[in-house]
Coordinates of C-alpha atoms in Angstrom, one line a residue:
M1 CA -11.3 -19.1 -22.0
A2 CA -12.3 -18.4 -18.0
R3 CA -15.1 -17.1 -16.0
I4 CA -13.4 -13.7 -14.3
L5 CA -14.3 -11.4 -11.7
V6 CA -13.1 -8.2 -11.9
M7 CA -12.7 -5.7 -9.1
M8 CA -13.6 -2.5 -10.2
S9 CA -13.1 1.0 -8.5
G10 CA -15.5 3.2 -10.8
G11 CA -12.0 4.2 -12.5
V12 CA -10.1 4.1 -15.4
D13 CA -7.8 1.3 -14.9
S14 CA -10.4 -1.2 -13.6
S15 CA -12.4 -0.2 -16.6
V16 CA -9.8 -1.3 -18.9
A17 CA -9.1 -4.5 -17.7
A18 CA -12.5 -5.5 -17.8
G19 CA -12.8 -3.8 -21.2
L20 CA -9.7 -6.0 -22.3
L21 CA -10.7 -9.3 -20.6
L22 CA -14.1 -9.2 -22.7
E23 CA -12.0 -8.5 -26.0
Q24 CA -10.3 -11.6 -25.1
G25 CA -13.0 -13.8 -25.1
H26 CA -13.7 -14.2 -21.4
E27 CA -17.1 -14.8 -19.3
V28 CA -16.1 -11.3 -17.4
T29 CA -18.3 -9.7 -14.3
G30 CA -17.5 -6.9 -12.0
V31 CA -17.6 -6.2 -8.8
T32 CA -17.2 -3.1 -6.7
L33 CA -16.8 -2.8 -2.8
R34 CA -18.1 -0.4 -0.7
L35 CA -15.6 0.1 2.1
A36 CA -16.2 3.2 3.8
D37 CA -18.6 5.9 3.7
A38 CA -18.2 9.0 1.3
P39 CA -20.8 11.4 0.5
A40 CA -22.0 11.4 -3.5
D41 CA -21.4 15.3 -3.0
S42 CA -17.6 15.0 -1.3
G43 CA -15.8 16.2 -4.3
R44 CA -14.2 12.9 -4.5
V45 CA -12.4 11.5 -7.7
G46 CA -10.9 8.6 -9.0
G47 CA -11.3 6.8 -5.4
C48 CA -12.7 3.5 -4.3
C49 CA -15.8 3.7 -1.9
S50 CA -18.2 6.7 -2.9
L51 CA -21.4 6.4 -4.4
Q52 CA -20.6 7.7 -7.7
D53 CA -17.2 5.6 -7.9
V54 CA -20.0 2.7 -7.4
E55 CA -22.2 4.4 -9.8
D56 CA -19.2 4.8 -12.0
A57 CA -18.3 1.3 -12.1
R58 CA -22.3 0.1 -12.7
C59 CA -22.4 2.3 -15.7
V60 CA -18.9 0.9 -17.4
A61 CA -20.7 -2.8 -16.5
H62 CA -23.6 -1.9 -17.9
F63 CA -21.7 -0.3 -21.3
L64 CA -19.7 -3.5 -21.6
G65 CA -22.6 -5.6 -21.4
I66 CA -21.4 -7.6 -18.2
P67 CA -22.9 -8.6 -15.1
H68 CA -22.4 -6.3 -11.9
Y69 CA -22.2 -6.5 -8.1
S70 CA -22.0 -4.3 -5.5
L71 CA -20.2 -5.6 -2.1
N72 CA -20.9 -3.6 1.2
E73 CA -17.6 -4.8 3.3
K74 CA -17.7 -2.2 5.4
D75 CA -18.0 -3.8 8.9
L76 CA -14.9 -6.1 7.7
F77 CA -13.2 -3.0 6.7
T78 CA -13.6 -0.9 9.9
R79 CA -13.1 -4.3 11.9
T80 CA -9.5 -5.2 10.3
V81 CA -8.0 -2.1 8.0
L82 CA -9.5 0.9 10.1
A83 CA -8.8 -0.8 13.4
N84 CA -5.4 -1.5 12.3
F85 CA -4.9 1.8 11.6
A86 CA -5.7 3.3 14.7
E87 CA -3.8 1.2 16.5
E88 CA -0.6 1.7 14.6
Y89 CA -1.1 5.5 14.8
H90 CA -1.7 5.7 18.7
R91 CA 1.7 3.1 18.8
G92 CA 3.8 6.0 17.1
R93 CA 4.3 4.2 13.8
T94 CA 3.1 4.9 10.7
P95 CA 0.7 2.3 9.0
N96 CA 0.0 1.6 5.2
P97 CA -4.0 0.8 5.0
C98 CA -3.7 -0.3 0.9
Y99 CA -1.4 -2.7 1.9
R100 CA -3.5 -3.8 4.7
C101 CA -6.6 -3.6 2.6
N102 CA -5.3 -6.0 0.0
Q103 CA -4.2 -8.4 2.7
W104 CA -7.3 -9.2 4.6
V105 CA -9.9 -7.2 2.0
K106 CA -9.5 -8.0 -1.8
F107 CA -7.2 -10.7 -1.6
D108 CA -8.4 -12.8 0.9
H109 CA -12.7 -11.9 1.6
V110 CA -13.2 -11.3 -2.3
L111 CA -11.1 -14.3 -3.3
H112 CA -13.4 -16.8 -1.4
W113 CA -16.4 -15.1 -2.4
A114 CA -15.6 -15.4 -6.0
E115 CA -14.5 -19.1 -5.5
T116 CA -17.6 -19.6 -3.7
L117 CA -19.7 -18.2 -6.8
G118 CA -17.5 -20.4 -9.3
F119 CA -15.1 -18.0 -10.5
E120 CA -11.9 -19.6 -11.8
K121 CA -10.0 -16.2 -11.7
V122 CA -10.0 -12.8 -10.3
A123 CA -8.9 -9.6 -11.8
T124 CA -8.0 -5.9 -10.8
G125 CA -6.8 -2.9 -12.4
H126 CA -3.0 -3.0 -10.4
Y127 CA 0.0 -1.9 -12.5
A128 CA 1.5 -5.4 -11.8
S129 CA 2.7 -8.6 -13.7
L130 CA 2.8 -12.2 -12.8
Q131 CA 5.8 -14.4 -13.8
E132 CA 6.1 -18.3 -14.0
Q133 CA 9.8 -18.8 -13.2
N134 CA 11.2 -22.5 -11.7
G135 CA 7.5 -23.7 -11.7
S136 CA 6.3 -21.0 -9.3
I137 CA 4.3 -17.8 -9.7
Y138 CA 6.0 -14.6 -8.9
L139 CA 4.6 -11.3 -8.9
K140 CA 6.9 -8.5 -11.0
R141 CA 6.9 -4.9 -11.4
G142 CA 4.9 -3.4 -14.2
A143 CA 5.8 -1.9 -17.4
D144 CA 4.9 1.6 -16.0
R145 CA 7.7 2.1 -13.3
N146 CA 5.9 5.6 -12.2
K147 CA 2.8 3.6 -11.7
D148 CA 3.9 0.1 -10.2
Q149 CA 2.0 -0.9 -7.7
T150 CA 3.3 -4.3 -6.5
Y151 CA 4.7 -2.6 -3.3
F152 CA 1.0 -2.7 -2.3
L153 CA 0.6 -6.3 -3.6
A154 CA 3.3 -7.7 -1.0
S155 CA 1.0 -8.9 1.4
I156 CA -1.0 -10.9 -1.0
R157 CA -0.5 -14.6 -0.1
K158 CA 1.7 -16.9 -2.7
E159 CA -0.7 -19.7 -3.0
V160 CA -3.7 -17.3 -4.4
L161 CA -1.4 -15.9 -7.4
S162 CA -2.0 -18.7 -9.5
R163 CA -6.0 -17.2 -9.2
L164 CA -5.3 -13.6 -10.0
V165 CA -5.1 -11.7 -13.3
F166 CA -3.6 -8.3 -14.1
P167 CA -4.5 -7.1 -17.7
L168 CA -2.6 -3.9 -17.2
G169 CA 0.8 -4.9 -16.1
H170 CA 2.5 -4.4 -19.5
L171 CA 0.7 -0.8 -19.9
T172 CA 1.9 2.4 -19.2
K173 CA -1.0 4.7 -17.9
P174 CA -1.5 6.7 -20.9
E175 CA -1.9 3.9 -22.6
V176 CA -4.7 2.7 -20.8
R177 CA -6.1 6.0 -21.4
Q178 CA -6.0 5.7 -25.2
I179 CA -7.4 2.0 -24.4
A180 CA -10.4 3.5 -22.3
E181 CA -10.8 6.3 -25.2
R182 CA -10.8 3.4 -27.5
M183 CA -13.5 1.8 -26.1
G184 CA -15.5 4.5 -25.3
L185 CA -15.9 4.2 -21.6
A186 CA -17.0 7.1 -19.5
T187 CA -14.0 6.9 -17.4
A188 CA -11.1 7.3 -19.9
D189 CA -10.5 10.9 -18.4
K190 CA -11.8 10.4 -14.9
G191 CA -8.9 11.6 -12.7
E192 CA -7.1 9.8 -10.1
S193 CA -7.4 9.8 -6.4
Q194 CA -4.8 11.0 -4.4
E195 CA -6.1 10.5 -0.5
L196 CA -7.3 7.7 1.6
C197 CA -10.6 6.5 0.8
F198 CA -11.8 6.7 4.1
A199 CA -10.4 10.3 5.0
H200 CA -12.3 12.4 2.5
D201 CA -10.9 15.7 3.3
L202 CA -7.7 14.5 2.9
D203 CA -7.1 14.7 7.0
Y204 CA -6.2 11.3 8.0
R205 CA -6.1 12.5 12.1
K206 CA -9.8 13.3 11.8
A207 CA -10.4 9.6 11.2
L208 CA -8.1 8.7 14.0
G209 CA -10.0 11.6 17.3
E210 CA -8.4 13.3 19.3
G211 CA -4.9 12.2 20.7
A212 CA -3.4 12.6 24.3
P213 CA -0.7 15.6 24.6
G214 CA 2.7 15.1 25.6
D215 CA 6.4 16.1 25.5
L216 CA 8.5 17.3 22.5
V217 CA 11.8 16.3 23.8
N218 CA 15.3 16.4 21.8
I219 CA 17.6 13.7 21.6
E220 CA 19.2 14.0 25.1
G221 CA 15.6 13.7 26.4
E222 CA 15.1 17.2 27.2
K223 CA 11.7 18.4 27.2
V224 CA 11.4 21.4 24.5
G225 CA 7.7 21.8 24.2
Q226 CA 4.5 19.8 23.7
H227 CA 2.9 18.0 21.2
H228 CA -1.1 17.3 20.9
G229 CA -0.7 13.3 19.9
I230 CA 1.6 11.7 18.4
E231 CA -1.1 10.1 16.1
G232 CA -0.6 13.6 14.1
Y233 CA 3.5 13.2 13.5
T234 CA 5.6 10.8 11.2
I235 CA 9.2 9.9 11.2
G236 CA 10.9 12.5 9.1
Q237 CA 8.0 15.4 9.4
R238 CA 9.6 18.8 9.6
K239 CA 6.6 20.8 9.4
G240 CA 3.6 21.9 12.5
I241 CA 6.7 20.7 15.0
G242 CA 5.9 24.5 16.2
L243 CA 9.4 25.0 17.5
S244 CA 11.7 27.8 16.7
G245 CA 15.1 27.7 14.8
G246 CA 16.2 24.6 13.8
P247 CA 15.6 23.0 11.2
F248 CA 14.6 19.8 13.7
Y249 CA 12.7 16.7 12.5
V250 CA 10.6 14.2 13.8
V251 CA 13.3 11.6 14.5
Q252 CA 11.6 9.0 16.9
M253 CA 8.5 8.5 18.7
D254 CA 7.9 6.6 22.4
S255 CA 4.0 5.4 22.6
G256 CA 4.9 4.3 26.4
M257 CA 6.0 7.6 27.5
N258 CA 3.9 10.0 24.9
Q259 CA 6.9 11.8 23.4
V260 CA 7.8 13.0 20.2
V261 CA 11.3 13.1 19.7
I262 CA 12.9 15.8 17.7
G263 CA 16.3 16.4 15.9
P264 CA 18.8 17.6 13.2
E265 CA 18.5 15.9 9.9
E266 CA 21.5 13.7 10.3
C267 CA 19.3 11.7 13.1
L268 CA 17.1 10.4 10.5
Y269 CA 19.6 7.8 8.9
A270 CA 19.9 4.4 9.6
N271 CA 21.1 1.6 7.9
E272 CA 19.6 -1.7 9.9
V273 CA 15.6 -2.9 10.0
E274 CA 14.1 -5.4 11.7
A275 CA 11.2 -6.3 9.9
G276 CA 8.1 -8.3 11.0
E277 CA 5.0 -9.8 9.5
L278 CA 7.1 -11.5 6.9
N279 CA 5.4 -12.6 3.7
R280 CA 7.9 -14.7 1.6
F281 CA 7.5 -15.6 -2.2
R282 CA 10.4 -17.7 -1.9
E283 CA 13.4 -18.7 0.4
I284 CA 15.1 -15.9 1.5
R285 CA 19.0 -16.5 2.4
E286 CA 21.1 -14.8 5.1
G287 CA 24.0 -13.0 3.2
E288 CA 21.8 -12.4 -0.3
V289 CA 21.9 -8.5 -1.2
L290 CA 18.4 -7.8 -2.5
S291 CA 16.7 -4.4 -3.4
A292 CA 14.9 -3.1 -0.5
F293 CA 12.1 -0.4 -1.0
P294 CA 11.3 0.9 2.5
R295 CA 8.5 3.3 0.9
Y296 CA 6.1 3.7 -2.5
R297 CA 8.0 5.0 -5.2
H298 CA 11.1 4.5 -3.7
P299 CA 14.1 3.6 -6.8
G300 CA 15.1 0.9 -4.2
S301 CA 18.5 0.5 -2.5
P302 CA 20.6 -2.9 -2.0
A303 CA 20.4 -4.4 1.4
R304 CA 22.0 -7.2 2.8
I305 CA 19.9 -10.0 4.6
E306 CA 21.7 -10.2 8.1
S307 CA 19.0 -13.0 9.6
V308 CA 15.7 -14.6 8.8
G309 CA 13.4 -16.0 10.8
E310 CA 9.7 -17.5 10.4
E311 CA 7.8 -14.2 10.5
S312 CA 11.0 -11.6 10.8
L313 CA 14.0 -10.9 9.1
R314 CA 16.9 -8.0 9.9
L315 CA 18.8 -6.3 6.9
R316 CA 21.8 -3.7 6.7
F317 CA 21.0 -1.4 4.0
L318 CA 25.0 -1.0 2.2
T319 CA 24.0 2.8 2.3
P320 CA 22.6 4.4 5.4
E321 CA 19.0 5.3 4.1
R322 CA 16.7 8.3 5.3
A323 CA 13.5 8.2 7.4
L324 CA 13.0 4.8 7.9
T325 CA 9.6 4.6 9.3
P326 CA 8.2 1.6 11.7
G327 CA 4.9 0.9 10.3
Q328 CA 5.7 1.0 7.1
V329 CA 6.0 -1.4 4.1
M330 CA 9.3 -3.3 3.4
A331 CA 9.1 -4.5 0.0
L332 CA 11.9 -6.6 -1.2
Y333 CA 13.2 -7.5 -4.6
E334 CA 15.5 -9.4 -7.0
G335 CA 15.7 -7.4 -10.3
D336 CA 12.0 -6.9 -11.2
V337 CA 10.4 -9.8 -9.3
L338 CA 8.7 -9.6 -5.8
V339 CA 10.4 -11.4 -3.2
A340 CA 8.9 -10.4 0.1
G341 CA 6.9 -8.0 2.0
S342 CA 7.3 -7.0 5.6
I343 CA 6.6 -4.2 8.2
I344 CA 9.2 -2.1 9.4
G345 CA 9.7 -2.4 13.0
K346 CA 12.8 -1.1 15.1
V347 CA 16.0 0.7 12.9
R348 CA 19.1 1.8 14.1
M349 CA 22.2 3.2 12.9
T350 CA 25.2 1.0 13.4
E351 CA 28.2 1.6 15.2
D352 CA 30.3 1.0 11.9
S353 CA 28.1 3.0 9.4
K354 CA 28.4 6.1 11.7
S355 CA 30.9 7.8 10.1
V356 CA 29.0 7.3 6.5

């Protein structure tokens, strides 16, 4: 049996993860991260940062009879995740803060902290699995495809996978709630958060501050209106543009010119992506076809690897994709096994696909 540190958010998933490991005979300790300020009376449910969430995790740990720590990591979170979030939006890109939090906080800083205290493994309530293949360990999609979270875990370094445990990988959400009820956990019927942990009123724009107004232009470059800051827009957006006629969609953002480009829906389609910050779990070969997920809960689309560099790649979807968004995560899979994570950069429609 192992000494395992469980990251407990105060929700049902991590509560059950801790309970299952305890039932298996492991020496379990819980830890809850304070990442951003959220008032206890904010009305949030199932998040990871409010005082109520910390208290819920503490109560579950007490009920299970395991030690519990609360770590204040607001400074680290602000310097890394929040800083990147703001920088990306100011550049006209759409970031994924959960991906970054896993990269810089949960599976980097916490792993180091756990190792310092002598824990052999770190566990979470993510819906993901680990699979050994040809002597290496890989992340594999969870059994519950509606809850699979390997997309958000694609930033984890390959070398730390052997130190991780995902007790819920073989379970569905309803099964997890049933286990929580069997265990008598107070979080059994706790709701799930649908928001960013640092945007408590569901409006991330308030976390970014005021943006600089600029021009709305059509695809010919003609001014057709004014925007109130590119931070308030994302690729594929239709609502809130403020123009009559249409329908119009946000098809591009130019932070250098402070312009938001709008156009018809057909302008949203592209088939070629240049992606950076490549985090690979195995060698990627030019010419191979992988299943690409350009956003969470995407069904996955076949894409051919055109070129691979040390930290970037270029791929081409076999069928053009709608609203490929710079700044978003591009996760690549071979079957159910995660091959790589990356960040979408430039997107375009190649000439030979414009008739598709």
